[in-house]
Amino acid sequence: MFKLLKIDKEKCNACGLCEISCPFGAIAVENELAQANELCTLCGACVNVCPQAALAIERRKASVEELSQFKGVFIWAECEPHGEKHVPRKVAYEILSQGRRLADQLGEPLNAVVLGDEGLAEMDSLCYHGADRVLCFRHSLLGRYTSDGFTNVISAVIAGEKPSIFLYGATPNGRDLAPRVAARMRLGLTADCTELGIDENGQLVQTRPAFGGNIMATIISPYTRPQTATVRPNVFAAAKRDLDRPVNIEEMPVTLNKTNIRTRLIDEIRLASEEGRIEEAKVIVSAGRGCQDPINLDTLRELARKLGGVLAGSRAIVELGWIPHSLQVGQSGTTVGPDLYIAVGISGAVQHVVGMSSSKKIIAINKDPDAPIFKIADLGIVGDAPVILPKLINEIERIKVRR
Amino acid sequence: MKIVVCVKQVPEITDVNVNPETGTLVREGISAILNPFCEYALDHATQLKITQQETEVIAITMGPPQARSALFRCLELGDDRAVLVSDRKFAGADTWATALTLSAAIKASVPDFDLILMGKQAIDGDTAQVGPELAEILNLPQITYGVEINLSPKKKRIRVKRETEHGYEVLETRLPAVVSASKGELIRRVPSFQDVLTARLKDLRVISADDLDLDETELGLKGSFTQVINVFPPPQKQGGIKLEGLEPEVAARKIATYLRKEGFV
Ligand SMILES: Cc1cc2nc3c(=O)[nH]c(=O)nc-3n(C[C@H](O)[C@H](O)[C@H](O)COP(=O)(O)OP(=O)(O)OC[C@H]3O[C@@H](n4cnc5c(N)ncnc54)[C@H](O)[C@@H]3O)c2cc1C
């Protein structure tokens, strides 16, 4: 018998709703009584559906007073190089729009935390997009992301400001930083959220995909403040720029020295700058092994150019050395969410699909009618990609000329 | 040198199907595998063992008794010994409670480790949080998304080539440290019959909550800071139209028409 899930024998009437609601096959009605087994993850799905309230999970209690001392929604506005400067990247504006919504619901201010060196620019833009206040930490040791340097600064912000919510973009750096901070400050952290809300108790309710996107889980952090989460890029839209919003930028003192940072940069290899960043692209033409030959990628590049987009690809062609890893879409690459995703010769493996399924429109070209990519494509074409593509480019030319 | 590799057993995600009527996961026939990213971590441990004589590689997992089979896989792939950290009290652990339990298990079973390797994420939870949390709990430097790991010419240091959004960077840090792997060697090793036999002779120890220097309130669901309150199937994306058997010209025209209709050209 599984202990932490309590089953009240008196109340259970063996209706079986728990059995069909359990995503893990961990509870079943046997001998006129619900019985749980070791597959139980304590997710609570059965507790929520039980009409008899016969199921309960023993959870820890938290002091409401203690938690209510924490106020304010904070986001880490990650910056990226832009010419000589470092400016907030797209995902910073996306979480700012979500942060604004949550802050308004709670009646609390929204703060953006920025780390960088003297090159930081466009800080006022964060205010125009929703921040009430920008906390700007400039230091020569913060010009480049390091786990140790950034963890020190963000942890100090949390200790000093006592926020109720702290959000990060679920970028590679965000996912390196957030858990480090969470462990230092003993905080609950939810990864890669695709939905955020506030419940009737003022708690942050976080929803994220799991099992390769096969199920969604809703998660709360009831005992720890701030409630922290990383937010998946390209899921939320940025707010419109509002130049009437007041600008409030505070330059903050930084105490950091070299010995705080235990990693040292030895070398850097930059790739694929000509191709453009796939994470922020509106149109992506994505190549898979079914493109047959790297020569054919030129046709895909041309198609991408004609549509104002960029080229990306599956892990299979990254491993073949056709494109660099920075252009890989998927679980071990980048999550993208363009308006249009054209998958050419891509089978649609789950690890690929989790990285692109939030694209608004998906076109797939594949010669196998049973390829899984067709399950999510708005328009699927069963056919030979290297043959169809040049003709498609001609067709697009023709449409453009006719106008 | 002593290398700890933290591994996890996961369901083979590609097998997962959702019952369209009930919206629940169909469990039948799902095989449990060693998380692929953990296999990459093992690859790196094996590589280091080749360059550095007298290296001991210890695989550790927290999981149910069945996770033993994932550890056997590690032993078949060349690890020297394995530790299964298993107890009902660990059930419902979130990433924090998992990292805390692992840290205590490492202290209890390999206190003199030099390097901890892990997969960058597990393919079931996909959080990528346990590595950095473990590093912080043990107060060690961390390097995530590693693709190549070398001992640096200076003793007691490692160099890790890691993926970034713009390419790669090479970082150096002192040991002990925590490194997570996002890639390993491309060709998966198939253990030989001999490997399988030797694996059964290697030391596989099971430890429980009683062996750890942790309070019961720090374990499992009770020790977790986050709580799953609901799980549900994702909104199904409706598949659109699928066109078969078209001449290439016609197919191209269909796509072009669609692009025009949707405003992309
Ligand atoms: C831990 C892990 C992480 C992973 N992470 C990622 C990831 O981040 N991103 C990713 O993409 N993959 C990832 N993968 C790999 C993934 O499982 C697939 O192997 C990969 O996506 C397959 O790439 P593909 O579709 O290009 O190739 P294939 O699966 O080989 O598919 C090629 C497709 O092309 C079609 N085709 C062949 N010829 C033609 C033609 N002439 N015209 C049209 N179609 C044609 C075939 O029908 C087939 O469907 C990961 C795997 C693991 C284990």
PDB file of N, CA, C and O in Angstrom, chain A residues 20 23 43 48 59 89 144 172 175-176 180 184 191 208 211 216 218 220 223 262 264 266-267 269 271 315 325 331 361 369 376-378 380 382, chain B residues 24-25 40 124-127 129 136 139-140 142 144-145 163 165-166 168-170 172-173 227-232 237 240-243 258:
ATOM      1  N   ILE A  20      -9.424   6.115 -13.854  1.00  0.00           N
ATOM      2  CA  ILE A  20      -9.316   6.634 -15.218  1.00  0.00           C
ATOM      3  C   ILE A  20      -8.655   8.009 -15.268  1.00  0.00           C
ATOM      4  O   ILE A  20      -8.204   8.441 -16.309  1.00  0.00           O
ATOM      5  N   PRO A  23      -2.765   9.554 -14.589  1.00  0.00           N
ATOM      6  CA  PRO A  23      -1.932   9.489 -15.793  1.00  0.00           C
ATOM      7  C   PRO A  23      -0.863   8.411 -15.705  1.00  0.00           C
ATOM      8  O   PRO A  23      -0.205   8.114 -16.685  1.00  0.00           O
ATOM      9  N   CYS A  43       0.902  13.163  -7.764  1.00  0.00           N
ATOM     10  CA  CYS A  43       0.589  14.336  -8.576  1.00  0.00           C
ATOM     11  C   CYS A  43      -0.752  14.945  -8.196  1.00  0.00           C
ATOM     12  O   CYS A  43      -1.008  16.109  -8.472  1.00  0.00           O
ATOM     13  N   ASN A  48      -8.166  15.387  -7.007  1.00  0.00           N
ATOM     14  CA  ASN A  48      -9.015  16.422  -7.585  1.00  0.00           C
ATOM     15  C   ASN A  48     -10.328  15.891  -8.153  1.00  0.00           C
ATOM     16  O   ASN A  48     -11.319  16.604  -8.171  1.00  0.00           O
ATOM     17  N   ARG A  59       0.372  17.063   3.000  1.00  0.00           N
ATOM     18  CA  ARG A  59       1.312  18.088   2.549  1.00  0.00           C
ATOM     19  C   ARG A  59       1.739  18.954   3.723  1.00  0.00           C
ATOM     20  O   ARG A  59       1.037  19.073   4.720  1.00  0.00           O
ATOM     21  N   ARG A  89      17.156  41.008 -24.407  1.00  0.00           N
ATOM     22  CA  ARG A  89      16.767  40.163 -25.532  1.00  0.00           C
ATOM     23  C   ARG A  89      15.260  39.941 -25.528  1.00  0.00           C
ATOM     24  O   ARG A  89      14.564  40.288 -24.579  1.00  0.00           O
ATOM     25  N   ARG A 144      29.967  39.184 -19.082  1.00  0.00           N
ATOM     26  CA  ARG A 144      29.752  37.893 -19.705  1.00  0.00           C
ATOM     27  C   ARG A 144      29.075  37.003 -18.677  1.00  0.00           C
ATOM     28  O   ARG A 144      29.408  37.073 -17.501  1.00  0.00           O
ATOM     29  N   PRO A 172      19.279  28.947 -22.242  1.00  0.00           N
ATOM     30  CA  PRO A 172      20.354  28.154 -21.642  1.00  0.00           C
ATOM     31  C   PRO A 172      20.934  28.808 -20.385  1.00  0.00           C
ATOM     32  O   PRO A 172      21.105  28.135 -19.371  1.00  0.00           O
ATOM     33  N   ARG A 175      18.393  28.750 -17.472  1.00  0.00           N
ATOM     34  CA  ARG A 175      18.218  27.431 -16.875  1.00  0.00           C
ATOM     35  C   ARG A 175      19.468  26.964 -16.144  1.00  0.00           C
ATOM     36  O   ARG A 175      19.433  25.984 -15.405  1.00  0.00           O
ATOM     37  N   ASP A 176      20.573  27.644 -16.356  1.00  0.00           N
ATOM     38  CA  ASP A 176      21.797  27.393 -15.588  1.00  0.00           C
ATOM     39  C   ASP A 176      21.751  28.178 -14.273  1.00  0.00           C
ATOM     40  O   ASP A 176      22.153  27.699 -13.217  1.00  0.00           O
ATOM     41  N   ARG A 180      20.494  27.304  -9.578  1.00  0.00           N
ATOM     42  CA  ARG A 180      21.604  27.611  -8.671  1.00  0.00           C
ATOM     43  C   ARG A 180      21.113  28.587  -7.593  1.00  0.00           C
ATOM     44  O   ARG A 180      21.353  28.404  -6.404  1.00  0.00           O
ATOM     45  N   ARG A 184      20.481  27.999  -3.525  1.00  0.00           N
ATOM     46  CA  ARG A 184      21.121  28.832  -2.509  1.00  0.00           C
ATOM     47  C   ARG A 184      20.088  29.440  -1.563  1.00  0.00           C
ATOM     48  O   ARG A 184      20.287  29.480  -0.356  1.00  0.00           O
ATOM     49  N   ALA A 191      10.389  24.654 -13.986  1.00  0.00           N
ATOM     50  CA  ALA A 191      11.135  24.861 -15.227  1.00  0.00           C
ATOM     51  C   ALA A 191      10.228  25.043 -16.424  1.00  0.00           C
ATOM     52  O   ALA A 191       9.187  24.398 -16.528  1.00  0.00           O
ATOM     53  N   ARG A 208       3.400  23.615 -17.069  1.00  0.00           N
ATOM     54  CA  ARG A 208       4.507  23.286 -17.975  1.00  0.00           C
ATOM     55  C   ARG A 208       4.287  21.919 -18.597  1.00  0.00           C
ATOM     56  O   ARG A 208       3.634  21.059 -18.012  1.00  0.00           O
ATOM     57  N   PHE A 211       7.062  14.911 -19.900  1.00  0.00           N
ATOM     58  CA  PHE A 211       7.048  13.704 -20.725  1.00  0.00           C
ATOM     59  C   PHE A 211       7.058  14.046 -22.206  1.00  0.00           C
ATOM     60  O   PHE A 211       6.202  13.608 -22.967  1.00  0.00           O
ATOM     61  N   MET A 216       0.652  17.851 -19.433  1.00  0.00           N
ATOM     62  CA  MET A 216       0.900  19.154 -18.846  1.00  0.00           C
ATOM     63  C   MET A 216       0.781  18.998 -17.330  1.00  0.00           C
ATOM     64  O   MET A 216      -0.058  18.251 -16.851  1.00  0.00           O
ATOM     65  N   THR A 218       0.491  21.207 -13.605  1.00  0.00           N
ATOM     66  CA  THR A 218       0.316  22.487 -12.932  1.00  0.00           C
ATOM     67  C   THR A 218       0.980  22.401 -11.567  1.00  0.00           C
ATOM     68  O   THR A 218       0.761  21.454 -10.818  1.00  0.00           O
ATOM     69  N   ILE A 220       2.661  24.459  -7.978  1.00  0.00           N
ATOM     70  CA  ILE A 220       2.748  25.633  -7.105  1.00  0.00           C
ATOM     71  C   ILE A 220       3.934  25.472  -6.155  1.00  0.00           C
ATOM     72  O   ILE A 220       4.442  24.368  -5.967  1.00  0.00           O
ATOM     73  N   TYR A 223       5.356  26.950  -0.024  1.00  0.00           N
ATOM     74  CA  TYR A 223       6.030  27.255   1.247  1.00  0.00           C
ATOM     75  C   TYR A 223       7.163  28.252   1.148  1.00  0.00           C
ATOM     76  O   TYR A 223       7.706  28.673   2.154  1.00  0.00           O
ATOM     77  N   ARG A 262      34.410  30.926 -10.177  1.00  0.00           N
ATOM     78  CA  ARG A 262      35.324  29.784 -10.152  1.00  0.00           C
ATOM     79  C   ARG A 262      35.586  29.183 -11.526  1.00  0.00           C
ATOM     80  O   ARG A 262      36.332  28.231 -11.657  1.00  0.00           O
ATOM     81  N   ARG A 264      36.792  29.834 -15.585  1.00  0.00           N
ATOM     82  CA  ARG A 264      37.581  30.792 -16.353  1.00  0.00           C
ATOM     83  C   ARG A 264      37.388  30.485 -17.835  1.00  0.00           C
ATOM     84  O   ARG A 264      37.430  29.321 -18.253  1.00  0.00           O
ATOM     85  N   ILE A 266      38.452  30.007 -21.444  1.00  0.00           N
ATOM     86  CA  ILE A 266      39.712  29.689 -22.107  1.00  0.00           C
ATOM     87  C   ILE A 266      39.600  30.022 -23.590  1.00  0.00           C
ATOM     88  O   ILE A 266      40.529  30.499 -24.218  1.00  0.00           O
ATOM     89  N   ASP A 267      38.425  29.748 -24.156  1.00  0.00           N
ATOM     90  CA  ASP A 267      38.290  29.899 -25.598  1.00  0.00           C
ATOM     91  C   ASP A 267      36.814  30.064 -25.942  1.00  0.00           C
ATOM     92  O   ASP A 267      35.944  29.604 -25.212  1.00  0.00           O
ATOM     93  N   ILE A 269      34.141  29.796 -29.426  1.00  0.00           N
ATOM     94  CA  ILE A 269      34.001  29.479 -30.844  1.00  0.00           C
ATOM     95  C   ILE A 269      32.615  29.950 -31.273  1.00  0.00           C
ATOM     96  O   ILE A 269      31.608  29.400 -30.834  1.00  0.00           O
ATOM     97  N   LEU A 271      29.655  30.509 -34.035  1.00  0.00           N
ATOM     98  CA  LEU A 271      29.232  29.868 -35.271  1.00  0.00           C
ATOM     99  C   LEU A 271      27.996  30.557 -35.828  1.00  0.00           C
ATOM    100  O   LEU A 271      27.232  31.178 -35.095  1.00  0.00           O
ATOM    101  N   ARG A 315      18.270  17.486 -35.359  1.00  0.00           N
ATOM    102  CA  ARG A 315      19.553  17.039 -34.820  1.00  0.00           C
ATOM    103  C   ARG A 315      20.273  16.116 -35.798  1.00  0.00           C
ATOM    104  O   ARG A 315      21.501  16.105 -35.864  1.00  0.00           O
ATOM    105  N   HIS A 325      25.252  23.429 -34.437  1.00  0.00           N
ATOM    106  CA  HIS A 325      24.304  23.131 -33.372  1.00  0.00           C
ATOM    107  C   HIS A 325      23.402  24.299 -33.018  1.00  0.00           C
ATOM    108  O   HIS A 325      22.261  24.127 -32.599  1.00  0.00           O
ATOM    109  N   GLN A 331      14.624  19.355 -28.284  1.00  0.00           N
ATOM    110  CA  GLN A 331      14.914  19.139 -26.876  1.00  0.00           C
ATOM    111  C   GLN A 331      16.366  19.427 -26.511  1.00  0.00           C
ATOM    112  O   GLN A 331      16.633  20.019 -25.477  1.00  0.00           O
ATOM    113  N   LYS A 361       1.812  28.298 -37.608  1.00  0.00           N
ATOM    114  CA  LYS A 361       1.430  27.476 -38.763  1.00  0.00           C
ATOM    115  C   LYS A 361       2.581  26.541 -39.096  1.00  0.00           C
ATOM    116  O   LYS A 361       3.745  26.951 -39.079  1.00  0.00           O
ATOM    117  N   PRO A 369       3.982   8.933 -45.902  1.00  0.00           N
ATOM    118  CA  PRO A 369       2.654   9.411 -45.481  1.00  0.00           C
ATOM    119  C   PRO A 369       2.385   9.199 -43.992  1.00  0.00           C
ATOM    120  O   PRO A 369       1.521   9.856 -43.411  1.00  0.00           O
ATOM    121  N   ILE A 376       0.871  17.085 -36.657  1.00  0.00           N
ATOM    122  CA  ILE A 376       0.775  18.451 -36.151  1.00  0.00           C
ATOM    123  C   ILE A 376       0.833  19.497 -37.263  1.00  0.00           C
ATOM    124  O   ILE A 376       0.781  20.689 -36.991  1.00  0.00           O
ATOM    125  N   ALA A 377       0.914  19.030 -38.512  1.00  0.00           N
ATOM    126  CA  ALA A 377       1.055  19.991 -39.612  1.00  0.00           C
ATOM    127  C   ALA A 377      -0.303  20.552 -40.021  1.00  0.00           C
ATOM    128  O   ALA A 377      -1.293  19.833 -40.080  1.00  0.00           O
ATOM    129  N   ASP A 378      -0.353  21.855 -40.286  1.00  0.00           N
ATOM    130  CA  ASP A 378      -1.574  22.463 -40.815  1.00  0.00           C
ATOM    131  C   ASP A 378      -1.739  22.084 -42.281  1.00  0.00           C
ATOM    132  O   ASP A 378      -2.842  21.863 -42.755  1.00  0.00           O
ATOM    133  N   GLY A 380       0.087  19.339 -44.889  1.00  0.00           N
ATOM    134  CA  GLY A 380       1.077  18.286 -45.081  1.00  0.00           C
ATOM    135  C   GLY A 380       1.122  17.884 -46.543  1.00  0.00           C
ATOM    136  O   GLY A 380       0.089  17.687 -47.178  1.00  0.00           O
ATOM    137  N   VAL A 382       2.717  14.998 -48.998  1.00  0.00           N
ATOM    138  CA  VAL A 382       3.464  13.762 -49.112  1.00  0.00           C
ATOM    139  C   VAL A 382       4.168  13.805 -50.458  1.00  0.00           C
ATOM    140  O   VAL A 382       3.532  13.823 -51.506  1.00  0.00           O
TER     141      VAL A 382
ATOM    142  N   THR B  24      -5.265  10.119 -20.608  1.00  0.00           N
ATOM    143  CA  THR B  24      -4.207   9.671 -19.703  1.00  0.00           C
ATOM    144  C   THR B  24      -3.113   8.933 -20.463  1.00  0.00           C
ATOM    145  O   THR B  24      -3.329   8.465 -21.580  1.00  0.00           O
ATOM    146  N   LEU B  25      -1.959   8.832 -19.842  1.00  0.00           N
ATOM    147  CA  LEU B  25      -0.851   8.141 -20.476  1.00  0.00           C
ATOM    148  C   LEU B  25      -1.128   6.650 -20.541  1.00  0.00           C
ATOM    149  O   LEU B  25      -1.587   6.061 -19.579  1.00  0.00           O
ATOM    150  N   TYR B  40      25.315  10.070 -22.023  1.00  0.00           N
ATOM    151  CA  TYR B  40      26.391  10.955 -22.494  1.00  0.00           C
ATOM    152  C   TYR B  40      27.378  11.239 -21.362  1.00  0.00           C
ATOM    153  O   TYR B  40      28.584  11.259 -21.567  1.00  0.00           O
ATOM    154  N   ASP B 124      12.142  12.811 -19.141  1.00  0.00           N
ATOM    155  CA  ASP B 124      10.749  12.786 -18.680  1.00  0.00           C
ATOM    156  C   ASP B 124      10.349  14.131 -18.059  1.00  0.00           C
ATOM    157  O   ASP B 124       9.390  14.755 -18.453  1.00  0.00           O
ATOM    158  N   GLY B 125      11.139  14.602 -17.100  1.00  0.00           N
ATOM    159  CA  GLY B 125      10.801  15.869 -16.456  1.00  0.00           C
ATOM    160  C   GLY B 125      11.323  17.062 -17.233  1.00  0.00           C
ATOM    161  O   GLY B 125      10.737  18.132 -17.209  1.00  0.00           O
ATOM    162  N   ASP B 126      12.448  16.884 -17.938  1.00  0.00           N
ATOM    163  CA  ASP B 126      13.003  17.968 -18.757  1.00  0.00           C
ATOM    164  C   ASP B 126      13.311  19.244 -17.974  1.00  0.00           C
ATOM    165  O   ASP B 126      13.272  20.331 -18.549  1.00  0.00           O
ATOM    166  N   THR B 127      13.600  19.161 -16.686  1.00  0.00           N
ATOM    167  CA  THR B 127      13.791  20.421 -15.966  1.00  0.00           C
ATOM    168  C   THR B 127      15.221  20.954 -16.054  1.00  0.00           C
ATOM    169  O   THR B 127      15.428  22.149 -15.996  1.00  0.00           O
ATOM    170  N   GLN B 129      17.315  20.942 -13.746  1.00  0.00           N
ATOM    171  CA  GLN B 129      17.560  21.683 -12.517  1.00  0.00           C
ATOM    172  C   GLN B 129      18.426  20.948 -11.490  1.00  0.00           C
ATOM    173  O   GLN B 129      19.065  21.579 -10.658  1.00  0.00           O
ATOM    174  N   GLU B 136      25.171  23.584  -6.143  1.00  0.00           N
ATOM    175  CA  GLU B 136      25.045  24.627  -5.122  1.00  0.00           C
ATOM    176  C   GLU B 136      25.023  24.015  -3.721  1.00  0.00           C
ATOM    177  O   GLU B 136      25.676  24.515  -2.811  1.00  0.00           O
ATOM    178  N   ASN B 139      28.298  23.231  -2.772  1.00  0.00           N
ATOM    179  CA  ASN B 139      29.159  24.408  -2.936  1.00  0.00           C
ATOM    180  C   ASN B 139      30.309  24.151  -3.909  1.00  0.00           C
ATOM    181  O   ASN B 139      31.465  24.417  -3.622  1.00  0.00           O
ATOM    182  N   LEU B 140      29.951  23.645  -5.088  1.00  0.00           N
ATOM    183  CA  LEU B 140      30.957  23.356  -6.110  1.00  0.00           C
ATOM    184  C   LEU B 140      30.688  24.191  -7.357  1.00  0.00           C
ATOM    185  O   LEU B 140      29.538  24.547  -7.623  1.00  0.00           O
ATOM    186  N   GLN B 142      29.956  24.796 -11.275  1.00  0.00           N
ATOM    187  CA  GLN B 142      29.187  23.994 -12.226  1.00  0.00           C
ATOM    188  C   GLN B 142      29.493  24.425 -13.649  1.00  0.00           C
ATOM    189  O   GLN B 142      29.734  25.599 -13.913  1.00  0.00           O
ATOM    190  N   THR B 144      27.491  23.575 -17.271  1.00  0.00           N
ATOM    191  CA  THR B 144      26.371  22.868 -17.892  1.00  0.00           C
ATOM    192  C   THR B 144      26.587  22.756 -19.412  1.00  0.00           C
ATOM    193  O   THR B 144      27.414  23.455 -19.977  1.00  0.00           O
ATOM    194  N   TYR B 145      25.795  21.896 -20.055  1.00  0.00           N
ATOM    195  CA  TYR B 145      25.803  21.699 -21.517  1.00  0.00           C
ATOM    196  C   TYR B 145      27.172  21.280 -22.056  1.00  0.00           C
ATOM    197  O   TYR B 145      27.586  21.719 -23.126  1.00  0.00           O
ATOM    198  N   GLU B 163      28.199  23.873 -25.055  1.00  0.00           N
ATOM    199  CA  GLU B 163      27.384  24.537 -26.070  1.00  0.00           C
ATOM    200  C   GLU B 163      26.866  25.859 -25.539  1.00  0.00           C
ATOM    201  O   GLU B 163      26.443  25.947 -24.395  1.00  0.00           O
ATOM    202  N   GLU B 165      24.496  29.487 -27.079  1.00  0.00           N
ATOM    203  CA  GLU B 165      23.558  29.800 -28.155  1.00  0.00           C
ATOM    204  C   GLU B 165      24.270  30.271 -29.419  1.00  0.00           C
ATOM    205  O   GLU B 165      23.685  30.324 -30.482  1.00  0.00           O
ATOM    206  N   HIS B 166      25.529  30.646 -29.270  1.00  0.00           N
ATOM    207  CA  HIS B 166      26.243  31.185 -30.432  1.00  0.00           C
ATOM    208  C   HIS B 166      27.308  30.239 -30.944  1.00  0.00           C
ATOM    209  O   HIS B 166      28.000  30.556 -31.886  1.00  0.00           O
ATOM    210  N   TYR B 168      30.262  27.591 -29.193  1.00  0.00           N
ATOM    211  CA  TYR B 168      30.824  26.891 -28.044  1.00  0.00           C
ATOM    212  C   TYR B 168      31.693  27.822 -27.227  1.00  0.00           C
ATOM    213  O   TYR B 168      32.196  28.816 -27.739  1.00  0.00           O
ATOM    214  N   GLU B 169      31.913  27.475 -25.968  1.00  0.00           N
ATOM    215  CA  GLU B 169      32.976  28.104 -25.209  1.00  0.00           C
ATOM    216  C   GLU B 169      33.695  27.021 -24.417  1.00  0.00           C
ATOM    217  O   GLU B 169      33.124  25.972 -24.123  1.00  0.00           O
ATOM    218  N   VAL B 170      34.939  27.285 -24.105  1.00  0.00           N
ATOM    219  CA  VAL B 170      35.708  26.347 -23.288  1.00  0.00           C
ATOM    220  C   VAL B 170      35.928  27.011 -21.938  1.00  0.00           C
ATOM    221  O   VAL B 170      36.452  28.121 -21.867  1.00  0.00           O
ATOM    222  N   GLU B 172      37.354  26.583 -17.877  1.00  0.00           N
ATOM    223  CA  GLU B 172      38.201  25.792 -16.996  1.00  0.00           C
ATOM    224  C   GLU B 172      37.744  26.007 -15.564  1.00  0.00           C
ATOM    225  O   GLU B 172      37.352  27.119 -15.201  1.00  0.00           O
ATOM    226  N   THR B 173      37.779  24.961 -14.772  1.00  0.00           N
ATOM    227  CA  THR B 173      37.462  25.125 -13.357  1.00  0.00           C
ATOM    228  C   THR B 173      38.254  24.130 -12.530  1.00  0.00           C
ATOM    229  O   THR B 173      38.796  23.162 -13.062  1.00  0.00           O
ATOM    230  N   GLN B 227       4.943  21.709  -5.667  1.00  0.00           N
ATOM    231  CA  GLN B 227       3.957  20.655  -5.621  1.00  0.00           C
ATOM    232  C   GLN B 227       3.123  20.619  -6.885  1.00  0.00           C
ATOM    233  O   GLN B 227       2.628  21.648  -7.326  1.00  0.00           O
ATOM    234  N   VAL B 228       3.025  19.428  -7.444  1.00  0.00           N
ATOM    235  CA  VAL B 228       2.183  19.263  -8.621  1.00  0.00           C
ATOM    236  C   VAL B 228       0.751  19.181  -8.134  1.00  0.00           C
ATOM    237  O   VAL B 228       0.429  18.345  -7.300  1.00  0.00           O
ATOM    238  N   ILE B 229      -0.103  20.076  -8.616  1.00  0.00           N
ATOM    239  CA  ILE B 229      -1.489  20.026  -8.144  1.00  0.00           C
ATOM    240  C   ILE B 229      -2.436  19.487  -9.198  1.00  0.00           C
ATOM    241  O   ILE B 229      -3.588  19.194  -8.925  1.00  0.00           O
ATOM    242  N   ASN B 230      -1.958  19.388 -10.434  1.00  0.00           N
ATOM    243  CA  ASN B 230      -2.843  18.872 -11.464  1.00  0.00           C
ATOM    244  C   ASN B 230      -2.009  18.397 -12.650  1.00  0.00           C
ATOM    245  O   ASN B 230      -0.975  18.979 -12.939  1.00  0.00           O
ATOM    246  N   VAL B 231      -2.446  17.338 -13.289  1.00  0.00           N
ATOM    247  CA  VAL B 231      -1.850  16.960 -14.564  1.00  0.00           C
ATOM    248  C   VAL B 231      -2.968  16.719 -15.560  1.00  0.00           C
ATOM    249  O   VAL B 231      -4.020  16.210 -15.197  1.00  0.00           O
ATOM    250  N   PHE B 232      -2.757  17.105 -16.785  1.00  0.00           N
ATOM    251  CA  PHE B 232      -3.817  16.964 -17.789  1.00  0.00           C
ATOM    252  C   PHE B 232      -3.182  16.852 -19.172  1.00  0.00           C
ATOM    253  O   PHE B 232      -2.037  17.256 -19.374  1.00  0.00           O
ATOM    254  N   LYS B 237      -3.403  19.607 -30.794  1.00  0.00           N
ATOM    255  CA  LYS B 237      -3.358  20.429 -31.993  1.00  0.00           C
ATOM    256  C   LYS B 237      -4.039  19.631 -33.097  1.00  0.00           C
ATOM    257  O   LYS B 237      -3.733  18.472 -33.326  1.00  0.00           O
ATOM    258  N   GLY B 240      -3.946  19.305 -39.789  1.00  0.00           N
ATOM    259  CA  GLY B 240      -4.652  20.011 -40.856  1.00  0.00           C
ATOM    260  C   GLY B 240      -4.940  19.081 -42.009  1.00  0.00           C
ATOM    261  O   GLY B 240      -5.364  17.950 -41.810  1.00  0.00           O
ATOM    262  N   ILE B 241      -4.671  19.561 -43.190  1.00  0.00           N
ATOM    263  CA  ILE B 241      -4.892  18.752 -44.376  1.00  0.00           C
ATOM    264  C   ILE B 241      -3.605  18.032 -44.756  1.00  0.00           C
ATOM    265  O   ILE B 241      -2.522  18.589 -44.627  1.00  0.00           O
ATOM    266  N   LYS B 242      -3.746  16.798 -45.234  1.00  0.00           N
ATOM    267  CA  LYS B 242      -2.580  16.082 -45.747  1.00  0.00           C
ATOM    268  C   LYS B 242      -2.878  15.691 -47.185  1.00  0.00           C
ATOM    269  O   LYS B 242      -3.894  15.053 -47.464  1.00  0.00           O
ATOM    270  N   LEU B 243      -2.027  16.110 -48.084  1.00  0.00           N
ATOM    271  CA  LEU B 243      -2.260  15.846 -49.496  1.00  0.00           C
ATOM    272  C   LEU B 243      -1.268  14.814 -50.006  1.00  0.00           C
ATOM    273  O   LEU B 243      -0.070  14.948 -49.822  1.00  0.00           O
ATOM    274  N   TYR B 258      -1.259  28.262 -50.203  1.00  0.00           N
ATOM    275  CA  TYR B 258      -1.446  28.327 -48.752  1.00  0.00           C
ATOM    276  C   TYR B 258      -0.670  29.518 -48.175  1.00  0.00           C
ATOM    277  O   TYR B 258      -1.183  30.278 -47.359  1.00  0.00           O
TER     278      TYR B 258
END
